[in-house]
Structure formats: structure tokens, C-alpha cells
PDB file of C-alpha atoms in Angstrom:
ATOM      1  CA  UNK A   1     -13.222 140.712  -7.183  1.00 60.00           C
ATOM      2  CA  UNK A   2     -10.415 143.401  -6.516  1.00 66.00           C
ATOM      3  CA  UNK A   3     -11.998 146.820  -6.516  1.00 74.00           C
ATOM      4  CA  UNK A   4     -10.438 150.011  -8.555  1.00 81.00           C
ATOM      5  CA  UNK A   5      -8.449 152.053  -6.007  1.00 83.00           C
ATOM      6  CA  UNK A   6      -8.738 155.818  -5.556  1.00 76.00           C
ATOM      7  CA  UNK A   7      -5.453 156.367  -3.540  1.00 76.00           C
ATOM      8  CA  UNK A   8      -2.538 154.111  -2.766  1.00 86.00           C
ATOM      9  CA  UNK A   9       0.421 156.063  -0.660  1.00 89.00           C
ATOM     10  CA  UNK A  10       2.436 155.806   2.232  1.00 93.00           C
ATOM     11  CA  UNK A  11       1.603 158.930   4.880  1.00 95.00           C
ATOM     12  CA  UNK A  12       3.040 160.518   7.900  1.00 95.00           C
ATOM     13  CA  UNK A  13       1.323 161.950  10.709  1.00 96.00           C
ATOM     14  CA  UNK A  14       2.383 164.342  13.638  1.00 95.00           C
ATOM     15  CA  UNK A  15       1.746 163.073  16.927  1.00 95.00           C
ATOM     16  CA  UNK A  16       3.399 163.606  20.590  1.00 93.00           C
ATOM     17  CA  UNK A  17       5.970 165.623  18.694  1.00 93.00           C
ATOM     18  CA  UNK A  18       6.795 162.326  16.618  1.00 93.00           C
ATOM     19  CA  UNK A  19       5.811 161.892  12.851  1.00 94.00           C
ATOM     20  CA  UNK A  20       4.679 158.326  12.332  1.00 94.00           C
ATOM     21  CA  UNK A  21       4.832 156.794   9.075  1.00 92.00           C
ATOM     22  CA  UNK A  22       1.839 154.554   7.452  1.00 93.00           C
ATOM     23  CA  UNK A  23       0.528 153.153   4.464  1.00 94.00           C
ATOM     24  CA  UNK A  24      -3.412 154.416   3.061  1.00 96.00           C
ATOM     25  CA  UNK A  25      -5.563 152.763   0.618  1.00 95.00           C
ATOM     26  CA  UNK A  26      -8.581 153.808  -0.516  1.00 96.00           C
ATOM     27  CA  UNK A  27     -10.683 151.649  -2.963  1.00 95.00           C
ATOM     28  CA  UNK A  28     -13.246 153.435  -4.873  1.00 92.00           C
ATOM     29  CA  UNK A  29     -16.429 154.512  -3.587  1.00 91.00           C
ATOM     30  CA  UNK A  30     -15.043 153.309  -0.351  1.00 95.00           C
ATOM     31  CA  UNK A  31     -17.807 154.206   2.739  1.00 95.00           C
ATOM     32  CA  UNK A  32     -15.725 153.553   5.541  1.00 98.00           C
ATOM     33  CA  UNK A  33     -12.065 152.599   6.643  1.00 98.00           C
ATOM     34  CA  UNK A  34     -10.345 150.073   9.064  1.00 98.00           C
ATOM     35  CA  UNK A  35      -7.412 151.600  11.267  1.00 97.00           C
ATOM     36  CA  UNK A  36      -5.286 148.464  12.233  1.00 96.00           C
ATOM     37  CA  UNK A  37      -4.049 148.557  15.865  1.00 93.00           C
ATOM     38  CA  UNK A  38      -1.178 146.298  16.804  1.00 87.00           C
ATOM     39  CA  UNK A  39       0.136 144.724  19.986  1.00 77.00           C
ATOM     40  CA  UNK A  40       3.778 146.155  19.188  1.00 76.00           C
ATOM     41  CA  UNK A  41       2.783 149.439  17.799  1.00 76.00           C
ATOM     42  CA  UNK A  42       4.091 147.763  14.104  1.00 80.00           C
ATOM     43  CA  UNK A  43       0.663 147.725  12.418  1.00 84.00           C
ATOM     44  CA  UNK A  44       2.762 148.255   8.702  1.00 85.00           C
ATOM     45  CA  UNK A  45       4.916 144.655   9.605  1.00 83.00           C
ATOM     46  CA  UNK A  46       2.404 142.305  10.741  1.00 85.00           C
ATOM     47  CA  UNK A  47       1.656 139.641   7.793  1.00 87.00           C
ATOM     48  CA  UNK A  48      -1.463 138.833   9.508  1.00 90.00           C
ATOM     49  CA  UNK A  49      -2.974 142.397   9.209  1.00 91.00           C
ATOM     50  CA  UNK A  50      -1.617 142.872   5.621  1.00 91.00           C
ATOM     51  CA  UNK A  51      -3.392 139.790   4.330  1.00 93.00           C
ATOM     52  CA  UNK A  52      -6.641 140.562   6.456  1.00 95.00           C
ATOM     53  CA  UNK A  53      -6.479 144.115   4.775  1.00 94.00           C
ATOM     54  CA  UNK A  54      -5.976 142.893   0.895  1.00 94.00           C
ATOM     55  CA  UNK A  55      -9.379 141.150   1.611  1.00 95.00           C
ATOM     56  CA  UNK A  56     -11.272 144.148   3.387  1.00 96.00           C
ATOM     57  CA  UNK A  57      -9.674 146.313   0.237  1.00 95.00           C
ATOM     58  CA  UNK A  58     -11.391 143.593  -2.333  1.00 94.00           C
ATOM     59  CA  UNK A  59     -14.995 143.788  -0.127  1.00 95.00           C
ATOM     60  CA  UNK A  60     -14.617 147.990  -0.687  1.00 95.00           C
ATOM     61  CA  UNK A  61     -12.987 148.986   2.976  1.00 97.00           C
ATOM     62  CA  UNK A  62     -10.311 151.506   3.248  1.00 97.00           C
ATOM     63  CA  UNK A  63      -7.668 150.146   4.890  1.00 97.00           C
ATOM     64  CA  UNK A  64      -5.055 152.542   7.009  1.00 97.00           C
ATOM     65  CA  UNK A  65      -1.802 151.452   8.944  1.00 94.00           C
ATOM     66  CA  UNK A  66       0.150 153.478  11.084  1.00 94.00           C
ATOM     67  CA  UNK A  67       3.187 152.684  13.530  1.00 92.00           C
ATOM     68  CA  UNK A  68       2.082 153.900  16.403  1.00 93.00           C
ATOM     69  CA  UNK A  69       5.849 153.770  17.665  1.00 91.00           C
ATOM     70  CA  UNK A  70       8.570 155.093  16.105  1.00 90.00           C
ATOM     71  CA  UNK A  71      11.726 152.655  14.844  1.00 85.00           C
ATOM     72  CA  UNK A  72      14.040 154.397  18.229  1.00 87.00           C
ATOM     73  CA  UNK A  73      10.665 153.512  20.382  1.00 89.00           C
ATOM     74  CA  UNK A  74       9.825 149.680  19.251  1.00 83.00           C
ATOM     75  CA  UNK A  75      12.447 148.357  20.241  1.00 84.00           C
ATOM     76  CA  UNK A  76      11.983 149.559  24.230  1.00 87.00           C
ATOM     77  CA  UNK A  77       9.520 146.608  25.816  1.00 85.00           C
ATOM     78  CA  UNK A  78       8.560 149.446  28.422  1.00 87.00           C
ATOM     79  CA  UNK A  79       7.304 151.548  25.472  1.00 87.00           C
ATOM     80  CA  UNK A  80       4.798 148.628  23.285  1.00 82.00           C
ATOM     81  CA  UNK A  81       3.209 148.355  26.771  1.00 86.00           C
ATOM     82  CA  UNK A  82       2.246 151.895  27.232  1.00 92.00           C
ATOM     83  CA  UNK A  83      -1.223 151.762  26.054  1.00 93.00           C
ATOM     84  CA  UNK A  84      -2.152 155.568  27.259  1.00 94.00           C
ATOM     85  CA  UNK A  85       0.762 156.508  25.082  1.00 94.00           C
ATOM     86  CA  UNK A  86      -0.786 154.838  22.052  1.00 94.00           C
ATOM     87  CA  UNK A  87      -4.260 155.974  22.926  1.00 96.00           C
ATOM     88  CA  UNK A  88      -3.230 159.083  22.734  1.00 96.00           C
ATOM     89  CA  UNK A  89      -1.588 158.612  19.158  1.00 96.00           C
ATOM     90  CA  UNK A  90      -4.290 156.422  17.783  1.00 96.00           C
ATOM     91  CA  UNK A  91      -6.463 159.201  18.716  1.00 97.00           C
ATOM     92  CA  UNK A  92      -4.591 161.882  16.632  1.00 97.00           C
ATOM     93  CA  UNK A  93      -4.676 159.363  13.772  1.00 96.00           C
ATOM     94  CA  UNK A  94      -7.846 159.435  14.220  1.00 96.00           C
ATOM     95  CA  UNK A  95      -8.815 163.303  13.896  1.00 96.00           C
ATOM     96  CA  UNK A  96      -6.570 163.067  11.240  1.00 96.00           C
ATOM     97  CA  UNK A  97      -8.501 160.690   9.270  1.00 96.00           C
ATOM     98  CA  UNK A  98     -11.644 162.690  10.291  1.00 95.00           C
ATOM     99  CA  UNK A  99      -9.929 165.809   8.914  1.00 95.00           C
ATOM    100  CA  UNK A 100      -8.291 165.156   5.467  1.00 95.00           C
ATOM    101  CA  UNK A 101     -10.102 165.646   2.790  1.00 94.00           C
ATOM    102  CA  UNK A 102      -9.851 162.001   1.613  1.00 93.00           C
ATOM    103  CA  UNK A 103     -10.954 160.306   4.564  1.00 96.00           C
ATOM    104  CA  UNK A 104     -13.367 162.952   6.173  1.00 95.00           C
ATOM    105  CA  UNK A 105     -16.222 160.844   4.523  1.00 95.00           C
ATOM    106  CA  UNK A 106     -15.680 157.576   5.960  1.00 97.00           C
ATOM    107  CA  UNK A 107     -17.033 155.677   9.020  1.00 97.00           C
ATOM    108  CA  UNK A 108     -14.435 154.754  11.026  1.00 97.00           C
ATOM    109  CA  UNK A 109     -13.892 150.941  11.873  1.00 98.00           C
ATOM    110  CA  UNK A 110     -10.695 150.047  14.547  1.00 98.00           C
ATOM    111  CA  UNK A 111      -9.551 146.282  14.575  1.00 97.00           C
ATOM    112  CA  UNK A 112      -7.047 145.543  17.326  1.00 96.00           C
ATOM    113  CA  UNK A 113      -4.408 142.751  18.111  1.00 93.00           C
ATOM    114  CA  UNK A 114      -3.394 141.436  21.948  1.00 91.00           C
ATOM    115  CA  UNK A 115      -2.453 144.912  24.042  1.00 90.00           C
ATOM    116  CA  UNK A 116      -3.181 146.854  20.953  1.00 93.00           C
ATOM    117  CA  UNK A 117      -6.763 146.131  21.888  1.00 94.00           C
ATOM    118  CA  UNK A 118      -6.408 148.344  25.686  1.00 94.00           C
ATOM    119  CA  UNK A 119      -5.201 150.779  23.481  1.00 95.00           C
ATOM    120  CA  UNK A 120      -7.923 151.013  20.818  1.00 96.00           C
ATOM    121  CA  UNK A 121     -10.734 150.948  23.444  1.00 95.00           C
ATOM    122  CA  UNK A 122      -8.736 153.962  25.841  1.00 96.00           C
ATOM    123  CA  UNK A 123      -8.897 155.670  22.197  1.00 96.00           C
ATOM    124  CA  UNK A 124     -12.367 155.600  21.404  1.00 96.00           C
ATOM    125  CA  UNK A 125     -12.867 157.014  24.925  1.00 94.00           C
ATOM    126  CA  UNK A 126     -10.518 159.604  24.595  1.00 94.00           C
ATOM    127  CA  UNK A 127     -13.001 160.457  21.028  1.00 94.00           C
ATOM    128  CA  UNK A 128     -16.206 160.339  22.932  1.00 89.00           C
ATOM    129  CA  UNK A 129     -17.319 157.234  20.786  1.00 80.00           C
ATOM    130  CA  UNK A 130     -16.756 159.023  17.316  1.00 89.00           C
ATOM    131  CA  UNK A 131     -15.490 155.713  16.217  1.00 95.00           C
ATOM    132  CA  UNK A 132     -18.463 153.547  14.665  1.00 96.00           C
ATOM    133  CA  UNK A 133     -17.056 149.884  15.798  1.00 97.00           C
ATOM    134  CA  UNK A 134     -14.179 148.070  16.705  1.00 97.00           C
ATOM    135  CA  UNK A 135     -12.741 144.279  16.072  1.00 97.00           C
ATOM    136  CA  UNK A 136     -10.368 142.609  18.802  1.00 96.00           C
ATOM    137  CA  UNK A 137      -8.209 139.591  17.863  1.00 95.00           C
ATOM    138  CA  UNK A 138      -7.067 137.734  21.053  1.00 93.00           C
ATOM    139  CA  UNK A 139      -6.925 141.057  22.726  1.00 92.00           C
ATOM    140  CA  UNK A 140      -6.486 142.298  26.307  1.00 91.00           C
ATOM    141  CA  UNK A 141     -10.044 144.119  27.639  1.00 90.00           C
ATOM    142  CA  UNK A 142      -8.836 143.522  30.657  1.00 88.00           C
ATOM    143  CA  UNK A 143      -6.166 146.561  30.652  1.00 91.00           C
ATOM    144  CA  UNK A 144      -9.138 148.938  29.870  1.00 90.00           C
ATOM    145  CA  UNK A 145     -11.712 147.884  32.226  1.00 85.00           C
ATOM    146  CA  UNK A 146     -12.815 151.591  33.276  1.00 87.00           C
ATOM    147  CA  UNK A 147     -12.723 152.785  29.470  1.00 90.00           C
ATOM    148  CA  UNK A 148     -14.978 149.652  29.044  1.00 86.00           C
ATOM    149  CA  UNK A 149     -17.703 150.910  31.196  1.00 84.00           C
ATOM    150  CA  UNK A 150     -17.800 154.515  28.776  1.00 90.00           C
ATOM    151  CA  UNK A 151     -17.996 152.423  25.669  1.00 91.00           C
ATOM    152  CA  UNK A 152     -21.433 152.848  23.684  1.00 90.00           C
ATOM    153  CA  UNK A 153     -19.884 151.401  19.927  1.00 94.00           C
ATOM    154  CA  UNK A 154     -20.310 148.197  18.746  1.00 95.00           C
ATOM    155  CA  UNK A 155     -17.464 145.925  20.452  1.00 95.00           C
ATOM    156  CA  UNK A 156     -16.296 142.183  18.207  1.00 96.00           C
ATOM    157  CA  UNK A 157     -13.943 140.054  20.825  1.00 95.00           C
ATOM    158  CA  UNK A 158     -12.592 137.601  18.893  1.00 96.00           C
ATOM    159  CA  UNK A 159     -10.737 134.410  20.691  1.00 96.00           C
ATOM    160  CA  UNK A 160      -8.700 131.456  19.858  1.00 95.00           C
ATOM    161  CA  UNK A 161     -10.202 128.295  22.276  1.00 95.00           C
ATOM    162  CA  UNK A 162      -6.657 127.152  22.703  1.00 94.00           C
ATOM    163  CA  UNK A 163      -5.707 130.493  24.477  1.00 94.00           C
ATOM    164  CA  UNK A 164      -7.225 129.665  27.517  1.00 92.00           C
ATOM    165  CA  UNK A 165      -6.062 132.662  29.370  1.00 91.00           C
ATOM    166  CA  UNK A 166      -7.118 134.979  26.914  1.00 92.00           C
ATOM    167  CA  UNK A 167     -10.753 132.835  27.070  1.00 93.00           C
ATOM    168  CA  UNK A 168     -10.984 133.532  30.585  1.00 91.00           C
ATOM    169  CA  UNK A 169     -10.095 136.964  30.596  1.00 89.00           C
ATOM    170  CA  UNK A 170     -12.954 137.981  28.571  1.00 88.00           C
ATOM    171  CA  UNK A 171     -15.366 135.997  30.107  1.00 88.00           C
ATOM    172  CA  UNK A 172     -14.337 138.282  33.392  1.00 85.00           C
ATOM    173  CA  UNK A 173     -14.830 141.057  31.069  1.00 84.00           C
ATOM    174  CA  UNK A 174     -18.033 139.807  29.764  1.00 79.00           C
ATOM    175  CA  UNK A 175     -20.094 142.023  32.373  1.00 81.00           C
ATOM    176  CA  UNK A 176     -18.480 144.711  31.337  1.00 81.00           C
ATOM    177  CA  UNK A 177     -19.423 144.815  27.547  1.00 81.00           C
ATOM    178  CA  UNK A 178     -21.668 147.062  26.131  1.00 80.00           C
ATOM    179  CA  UNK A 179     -25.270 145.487  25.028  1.00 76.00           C
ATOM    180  CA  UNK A 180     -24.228 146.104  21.476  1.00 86.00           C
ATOM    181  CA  UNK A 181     -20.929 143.885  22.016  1.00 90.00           C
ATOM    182  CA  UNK A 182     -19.950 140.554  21.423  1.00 92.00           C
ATOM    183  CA  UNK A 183     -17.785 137.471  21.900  1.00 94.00           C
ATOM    184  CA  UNK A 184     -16.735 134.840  19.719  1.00 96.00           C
ATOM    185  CA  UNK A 185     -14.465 131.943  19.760  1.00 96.00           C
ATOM    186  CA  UNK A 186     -12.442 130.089  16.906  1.00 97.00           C
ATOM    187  CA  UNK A 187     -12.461 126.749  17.925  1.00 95.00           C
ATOM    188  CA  UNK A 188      -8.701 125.211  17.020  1.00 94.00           C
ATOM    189  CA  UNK A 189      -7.414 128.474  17.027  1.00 93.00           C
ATOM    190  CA  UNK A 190      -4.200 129.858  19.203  1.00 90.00           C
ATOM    191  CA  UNK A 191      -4.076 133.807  20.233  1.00 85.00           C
ATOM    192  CA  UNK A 192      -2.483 134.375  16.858  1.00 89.00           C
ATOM    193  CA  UNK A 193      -4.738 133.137  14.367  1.00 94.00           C
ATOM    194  CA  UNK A 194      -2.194 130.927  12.567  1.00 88.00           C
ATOM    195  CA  UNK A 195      -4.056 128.559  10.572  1.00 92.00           C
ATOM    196  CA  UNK A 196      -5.705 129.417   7.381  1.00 93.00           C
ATOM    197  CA  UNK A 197      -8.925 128.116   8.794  1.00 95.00           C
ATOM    198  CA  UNK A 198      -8.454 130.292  11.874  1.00 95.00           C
ATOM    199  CA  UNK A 199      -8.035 133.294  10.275  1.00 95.00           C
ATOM    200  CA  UNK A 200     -10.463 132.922   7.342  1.00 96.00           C
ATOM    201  CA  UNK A 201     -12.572 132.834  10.128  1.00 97.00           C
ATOM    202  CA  UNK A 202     -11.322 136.071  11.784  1.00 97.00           C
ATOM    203  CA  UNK A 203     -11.813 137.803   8.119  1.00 97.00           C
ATOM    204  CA  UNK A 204     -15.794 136.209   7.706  1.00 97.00           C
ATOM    205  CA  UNK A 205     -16.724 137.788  11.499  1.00 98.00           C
ATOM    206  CA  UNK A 206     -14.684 141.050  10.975  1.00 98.00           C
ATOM    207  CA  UNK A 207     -16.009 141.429   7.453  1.00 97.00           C
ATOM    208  CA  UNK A 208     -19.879 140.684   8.721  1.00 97.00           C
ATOM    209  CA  UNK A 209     -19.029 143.164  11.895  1.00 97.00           C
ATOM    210  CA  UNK A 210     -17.568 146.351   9.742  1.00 98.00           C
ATOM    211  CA  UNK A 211     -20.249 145.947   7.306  1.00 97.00           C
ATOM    212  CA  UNK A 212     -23.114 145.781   9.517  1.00 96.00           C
ATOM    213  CA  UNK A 213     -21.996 148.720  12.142  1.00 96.00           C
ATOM    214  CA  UNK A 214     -20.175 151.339   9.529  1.00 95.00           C
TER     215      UNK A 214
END
């Protein structure tokens, strides 16, 4: 059932001397928002996240996407790797959401994608945990192992078994991992999520995760 909406607008937001451009809705009597964190720093062009955030809308989430690189930045490989750089931005978005008047309210849920992930986790670091949980998808924990060990929030690592590598990887970064974390794997399910099965899945454990940590 789609919920009514309260506000619908594209946004921009100062950070690092840039002004990065997103898209905000709000249904109504919304309680908390997802900030979408992608591998490229394209949050606003990734299908995947668009269709995973008309669902979150319809179960009364906020949803907010921002690219954290601008158009003269995405294009530089050098630059969608630098995950202090977007750390840095995703925590400006951040005390921005926490400091206009429409978002103030709201818990604040992060759910990341591949390298987007380092980023997210560097972020809640850099805002002494004052983000209430996050969701990876086929993310990269292993970029962030020191933020990992500062982490209190509830962590969601979410894994296709047909990325091996990726499998691995967090089972290395299993001892890491908070008490309040977990790990879950899609079985017939690549890094991306491509099926509909795979990520119906991915929206039934974010879903369960956001609403039973924000």
C-alpha cells in the first residue's frame, strides 16, 4: 500500500566546497530515513537502489539520495575509490539531515553498495555512531577494518554465494563485527543482486533490519 508523501524534491548540499545534488522523499509520518551509499558515488542512477527505495517509501521509510561525486569527479576511477573523501561527504549529508527541519526527527538508517560500504562505515565513525544502523550489499568491510573495531551500531552484511571473493572477505572480517552485527548470504545470488529473487531478498532482510534498529 503506497503511503501519502509529505515532501518529494530534488536537494543540494554543500560539501568539500562542492554542492551535490540529490533527490528526498518523505512519506508521511515517516520515523526514520535510509541514506543510499553507492560504490560509484551515483546513488541517484543506480536502478537497483531506486526500486529498493519505492518499496522502503511504501513500508513508511524516508528515502534520501545524494551523489556523493560531482558529474567532473565520476568519471576519474582514482576519485570513486577514495572512500575518506566520501566519508567525509556522507558525513556532511549526514549533519545535514540531522539539521533541517524536515529530517531532524528521523533515525538515521545507511545502506551501502560494494566500496560504498568502506565509505559508510569510515562515516559513522567520523559521527561517533549517531547513525542508528547500516545495510551492506556485497560490500567491501575489508577497506575499513580499523573503523570496524569503533563501530557500536547495528551492522547487516549482505552477500551473494556466487561472489566467492566477496564471501571470503567477510568471513575474514567476521571477527571484527560488532556483537550487534550480522551476516547473511543469498544463495544464487551474484555481488549485484540481479535476479528478482535475489533482490526481493535483499529488500525482506533490509526491510526487517531498518525496522527493528531505527
Amino acid at each position: 500500500m503506497e503511503k501519502s508523501v509529505s515532501f518529494n524534491d530534488s536537494i543540494n548540499i554543500s560539501s568539500q566546497n562542492r554542492v551535490l545534488s540529490g533527490k528526498l522523499l518523505i512519506p508521511e509520518e515517516s520515523q526514520a530515513i535510509i541514506l543510499f551509499v553507492d560504490e560509484h558515488g551515483k546513488a541517484t542512477q543506480d536502478k537497483r537502489f531506486l526500486k529498493i527505495a519505492e518499496r522502503f517509501q511504501n513500508y513508511g521509510f524516508a528515502t534520501l539520495f545524494v551523489d556523493l561525486l560531482t558529474a567532473d569527479e565520476a568519471d576519474s576511477p582514482a576519485e570513486a575509490m577514495d572512500i575518506y573523501k566520501q566519508a567525509e561527504r556522507i558525513t556532511d549529508i549526514r549533519n545535514w539531515a540531522g539539521e533541517n527541519p524536515q529530517t531532524e526527527h528521523l533515525s538515521i538508517g545507511l545502506l551501502s553498495y560494494g566500496s560504498g560500504t568502506a565509505a559508510a562505515l569510515e562515516a559513522v565513525v567520523n559521527v561517533e555512531n549517531k547513525i542508528n544502523a547500516l545495510v551492506s550489499l556485497g560490500g567491501r568491510p575489508d577497506l575499513a577494518f580499523d573503523a570496524l573495531k569503533k563501530i557500536d551500531i547495528p551492522l547487516l552484511f549482505i552477500c551473494g554465494d556466487m561472489d566467492n571473493a566477496n564471501v571470503v572477505q567477510h568471513e575474514k572480517s567476521l571477527p571484527h563485527f560488532n556483537t550487534s552485527s550480522k551476516m547473511e548470504v543469498i544463495r544464487d545470488a551474484g555481488k549485484g543482486f540481479e535476479t528478482e529473487s535475489a533482490l526481493e531478498k535483499v529488500i525482506g532482510l533490509s526491510k526487517e533490519w531498518f525496522i527493528r534498529h531505527l
